[in-house]
Coordinates of C-alpha atoms in Angstrom, one line a residue:
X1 CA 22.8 -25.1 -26.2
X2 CA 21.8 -21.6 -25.5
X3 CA 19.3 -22.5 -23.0
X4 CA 22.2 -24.3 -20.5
X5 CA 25.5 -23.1 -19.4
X6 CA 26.9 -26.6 -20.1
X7 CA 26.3 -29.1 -22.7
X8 CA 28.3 -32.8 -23.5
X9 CA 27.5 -35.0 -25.9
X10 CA 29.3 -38.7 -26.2
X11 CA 29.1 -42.3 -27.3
X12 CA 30.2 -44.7 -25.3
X13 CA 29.7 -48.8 -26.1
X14 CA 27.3 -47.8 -28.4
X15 CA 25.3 -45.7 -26.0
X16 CA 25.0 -41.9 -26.7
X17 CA 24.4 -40.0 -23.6
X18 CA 23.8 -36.0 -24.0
X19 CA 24.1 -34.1 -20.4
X20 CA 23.2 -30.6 -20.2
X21 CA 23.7 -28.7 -16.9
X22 CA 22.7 -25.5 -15.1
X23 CA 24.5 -23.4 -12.5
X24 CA 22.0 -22.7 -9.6
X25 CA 23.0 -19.9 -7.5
X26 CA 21.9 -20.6 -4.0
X27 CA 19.6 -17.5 -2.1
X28 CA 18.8 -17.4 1.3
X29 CA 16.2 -14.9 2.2
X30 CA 16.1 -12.9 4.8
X31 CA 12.8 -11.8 6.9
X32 CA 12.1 -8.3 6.1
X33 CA 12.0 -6.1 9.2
X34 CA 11.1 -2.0 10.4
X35 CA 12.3 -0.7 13.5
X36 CA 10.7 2.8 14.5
X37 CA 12.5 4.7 17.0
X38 CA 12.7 8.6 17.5
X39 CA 16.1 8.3 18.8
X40 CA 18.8 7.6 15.4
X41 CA 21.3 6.2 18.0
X42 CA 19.0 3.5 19.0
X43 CA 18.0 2.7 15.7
X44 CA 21.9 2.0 14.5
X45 CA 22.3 -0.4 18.2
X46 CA 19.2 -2.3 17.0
X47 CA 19.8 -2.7 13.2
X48 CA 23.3 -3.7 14.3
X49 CA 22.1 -6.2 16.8
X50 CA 19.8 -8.1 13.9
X51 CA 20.9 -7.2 10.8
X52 CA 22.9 -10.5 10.3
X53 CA 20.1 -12.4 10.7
X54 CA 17.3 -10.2 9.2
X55 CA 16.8 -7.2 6.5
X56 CA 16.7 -4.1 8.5
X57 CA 14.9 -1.0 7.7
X58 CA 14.5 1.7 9.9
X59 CA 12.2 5.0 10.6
X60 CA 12.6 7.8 13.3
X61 CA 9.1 8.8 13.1
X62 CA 5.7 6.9 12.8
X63 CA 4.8 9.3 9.7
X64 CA 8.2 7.6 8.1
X65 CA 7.1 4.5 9.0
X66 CA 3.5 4.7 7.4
X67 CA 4.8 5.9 4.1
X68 CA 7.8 3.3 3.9
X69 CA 5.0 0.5 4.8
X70 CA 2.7 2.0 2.1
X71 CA 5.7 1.0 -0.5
X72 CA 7.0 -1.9 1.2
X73 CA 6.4 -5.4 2.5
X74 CA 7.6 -6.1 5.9
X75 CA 7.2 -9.6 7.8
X76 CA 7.8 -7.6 11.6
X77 CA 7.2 -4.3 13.0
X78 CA 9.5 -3.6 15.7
X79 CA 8.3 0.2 17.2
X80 CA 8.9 2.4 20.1
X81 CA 5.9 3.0 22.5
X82 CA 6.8 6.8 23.1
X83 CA 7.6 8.5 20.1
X84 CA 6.5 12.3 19.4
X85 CA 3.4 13.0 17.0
X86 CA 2.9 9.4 16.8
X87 CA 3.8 6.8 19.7
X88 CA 4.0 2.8 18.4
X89 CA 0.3 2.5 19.4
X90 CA -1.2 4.9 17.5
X91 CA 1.1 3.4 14.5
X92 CA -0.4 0.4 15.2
X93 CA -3.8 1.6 14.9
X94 CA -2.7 3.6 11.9
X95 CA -1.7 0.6 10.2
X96 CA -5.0 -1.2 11.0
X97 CA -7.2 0.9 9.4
X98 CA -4.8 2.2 6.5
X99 CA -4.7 -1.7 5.2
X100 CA -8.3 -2.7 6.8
X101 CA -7.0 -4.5 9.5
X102 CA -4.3 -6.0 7.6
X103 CA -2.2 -7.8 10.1
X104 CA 1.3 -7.6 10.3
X105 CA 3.7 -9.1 13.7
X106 CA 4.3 -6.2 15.9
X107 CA 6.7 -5.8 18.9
X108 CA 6.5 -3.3 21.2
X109 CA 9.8 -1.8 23.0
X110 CA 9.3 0.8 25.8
X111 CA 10.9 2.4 28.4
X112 CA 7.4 2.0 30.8
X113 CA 6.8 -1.5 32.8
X114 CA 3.2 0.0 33.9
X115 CA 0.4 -2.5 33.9
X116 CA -2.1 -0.3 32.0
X117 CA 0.7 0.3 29.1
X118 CA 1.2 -3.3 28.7
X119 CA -3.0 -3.6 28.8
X120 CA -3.4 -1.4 26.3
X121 CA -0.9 -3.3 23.8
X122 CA -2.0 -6.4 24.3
X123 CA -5.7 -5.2 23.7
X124 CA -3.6 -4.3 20.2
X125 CA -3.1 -8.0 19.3
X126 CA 0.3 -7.3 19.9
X127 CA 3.0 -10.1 19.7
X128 CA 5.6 -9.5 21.7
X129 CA 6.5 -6.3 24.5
X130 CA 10.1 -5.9 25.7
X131 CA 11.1 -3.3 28.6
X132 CA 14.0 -0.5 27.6
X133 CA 17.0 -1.6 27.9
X134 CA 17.1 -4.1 25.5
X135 CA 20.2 -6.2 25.1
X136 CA 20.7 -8.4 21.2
X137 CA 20.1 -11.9 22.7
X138 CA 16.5 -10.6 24.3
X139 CA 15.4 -9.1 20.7
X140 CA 16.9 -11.3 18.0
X141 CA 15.1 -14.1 20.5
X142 CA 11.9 -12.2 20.2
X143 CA 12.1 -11.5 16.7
X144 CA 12.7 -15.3 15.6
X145 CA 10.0 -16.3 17.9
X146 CA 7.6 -14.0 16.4
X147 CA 8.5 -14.7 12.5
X148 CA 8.2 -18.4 13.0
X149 CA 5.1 -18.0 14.8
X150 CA 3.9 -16.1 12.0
X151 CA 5.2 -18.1 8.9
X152 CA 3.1 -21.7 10.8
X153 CA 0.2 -19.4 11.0
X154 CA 0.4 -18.7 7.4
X155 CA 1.8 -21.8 6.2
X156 CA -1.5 -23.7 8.2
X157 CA -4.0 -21.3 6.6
X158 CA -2.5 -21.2 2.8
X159 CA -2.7 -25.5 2.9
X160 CA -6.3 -25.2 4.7
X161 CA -7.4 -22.8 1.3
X162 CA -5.2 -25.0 -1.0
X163 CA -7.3 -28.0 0.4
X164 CA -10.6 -26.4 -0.2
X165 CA -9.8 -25.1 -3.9
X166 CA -8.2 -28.4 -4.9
X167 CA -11.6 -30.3 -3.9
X168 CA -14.1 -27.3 -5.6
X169 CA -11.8 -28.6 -9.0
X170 CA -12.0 -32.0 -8.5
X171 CA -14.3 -33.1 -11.8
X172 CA -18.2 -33.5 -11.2
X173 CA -19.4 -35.6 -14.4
X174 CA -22.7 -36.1 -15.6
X175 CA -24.0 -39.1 -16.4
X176 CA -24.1 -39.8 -20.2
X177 CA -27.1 -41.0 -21.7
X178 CA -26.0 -42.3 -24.7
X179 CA -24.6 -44.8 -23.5
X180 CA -21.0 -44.4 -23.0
X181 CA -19.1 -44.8 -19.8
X182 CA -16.8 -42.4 -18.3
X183 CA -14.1 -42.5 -16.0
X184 CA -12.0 -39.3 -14.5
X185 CA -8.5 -40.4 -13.3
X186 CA -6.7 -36.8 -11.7
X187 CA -3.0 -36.6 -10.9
X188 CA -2.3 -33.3 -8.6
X189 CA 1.5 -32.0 -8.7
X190 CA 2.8 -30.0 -6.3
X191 CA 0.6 -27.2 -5.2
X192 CA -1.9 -28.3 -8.2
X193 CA -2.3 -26.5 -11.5
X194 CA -4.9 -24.7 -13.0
X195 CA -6.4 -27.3 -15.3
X196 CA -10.2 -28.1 -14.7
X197 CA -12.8 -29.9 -16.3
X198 CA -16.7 -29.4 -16.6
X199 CA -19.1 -30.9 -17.4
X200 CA -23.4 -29.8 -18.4
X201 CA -26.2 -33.0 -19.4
X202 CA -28.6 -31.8 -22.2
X203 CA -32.0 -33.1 -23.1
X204 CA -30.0 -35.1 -26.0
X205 CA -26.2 -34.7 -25.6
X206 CA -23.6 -34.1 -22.8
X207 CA -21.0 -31.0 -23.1
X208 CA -17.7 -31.8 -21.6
X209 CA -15.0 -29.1 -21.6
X210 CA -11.6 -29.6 -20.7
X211 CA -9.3 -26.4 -19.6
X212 CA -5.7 -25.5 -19.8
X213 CA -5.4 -22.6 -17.6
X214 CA -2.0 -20.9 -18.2
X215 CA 0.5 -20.8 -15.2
X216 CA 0.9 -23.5 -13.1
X217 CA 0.9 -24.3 -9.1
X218 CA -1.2 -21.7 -6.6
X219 CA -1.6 -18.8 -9.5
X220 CA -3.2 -21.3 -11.8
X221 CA -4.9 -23.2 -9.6
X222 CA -6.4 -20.0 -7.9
X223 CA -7.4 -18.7 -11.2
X224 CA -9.3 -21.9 -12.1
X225 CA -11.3 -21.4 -9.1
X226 CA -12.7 -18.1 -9.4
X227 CA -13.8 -18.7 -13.1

């Protein structure tokens, strides 16, 4: 009973049914985003403009930035080109080498349409580049576009490596020579656990060893793998 917030036991015809139930609090996530700007009033149009949508946190410098990236995840950069000290491409640099190359989604917003500006961001890897002024249906559109770009990225590459672990675990037996015949049946459940087995033929025995590895799903399954 202390493990559900509801519990009902009856007979009915004969038939005893228990139910036990559980409250489950539905939470939508939002997709964490920085905005660098130098100028504050800017930075309270933007964070107005998205923050319905998305979790807004914002920086007036690209020092400010750095160190609230150092303690933070964020799924988006949104930066200013022309900032003093440190413009949005040097940030973007910055955040390259500070993370070795780490890549996170970056969108560029400037007051400069020149050809050579727009060069030089793209040669960046840059995701997105929107001229000053920018209205809320031209950034919340970029933003979206960008985080859903993103998350298939991601979601492609974590089921490619989820494919290739799940095959290194599937069970290589050796051949008994005693006599016996063995067959491996393996059920995966949802992302697949950690549970593996192994086996290693001897001159006059075979050593089979089946593993429990604690946690389930990716975690497990990933530290299956690397033992």
């Amino acid at each position: 009973q202390t493990y559900c917030d509801d519990l009902h036991y009856e007979t009915v015809d004969g038939v005893n049914k228990l139910t036990m139930s559980w409250k489950i609090v539905k939470t939508v996530s939002k997709s964490r985003v920085l905005i660098v700007d130098d100028d504050p009033l800017l930075l309270k149009v933007y964070d107005a403009y998205l923050n319905k949508d998305l979790d807004i946190t914002c920086a007036r410098s690209g020092d400010q930035a750095l160190e609230l990236i150092e303690n933070n995840k964020f799924d988006l950069i949104i930066s200013d080109i022309q900032m003093p000290n440190m413009g949005g491409m040097e940030l973007r640099k910055a955040i390259q080498e500070a993370h070795d190359g780490r890549s996170i989604p970056f969108i560029f917003l400037t007051a400069l349409s020149e050809e050579n500006v727009q060069a030089n961001a793209n040669h960046l890897g840059i995701d997105d580049y929107l001229i000053k002024p920018v209205d809320k249906k031209s950034i919340l559109f970029s933003a979206q576009r960008v985080l859903a770009r993103s998350n298939q990225v991601y979601n492609q590459l974590s089921h490619r490596l989820d494919e290739k672990i799940t095959n290194s675990l599937l069970p290589k037996i050796n051949k008994p020579k005693s006599g016996w015949n063995i067959e491996i049946r393996q059920r995966t459940t949802g992302c697949g656990g950690g549970d593996f087995l192994l086996s290693k033929g001897f001159d006059k025995e075979n050593l089979y060893v089946l593993a429990d590895v604690m946690g389930h799903d990716v975690s497990a399954k990933f530290f299956a793998y690397a033992y």
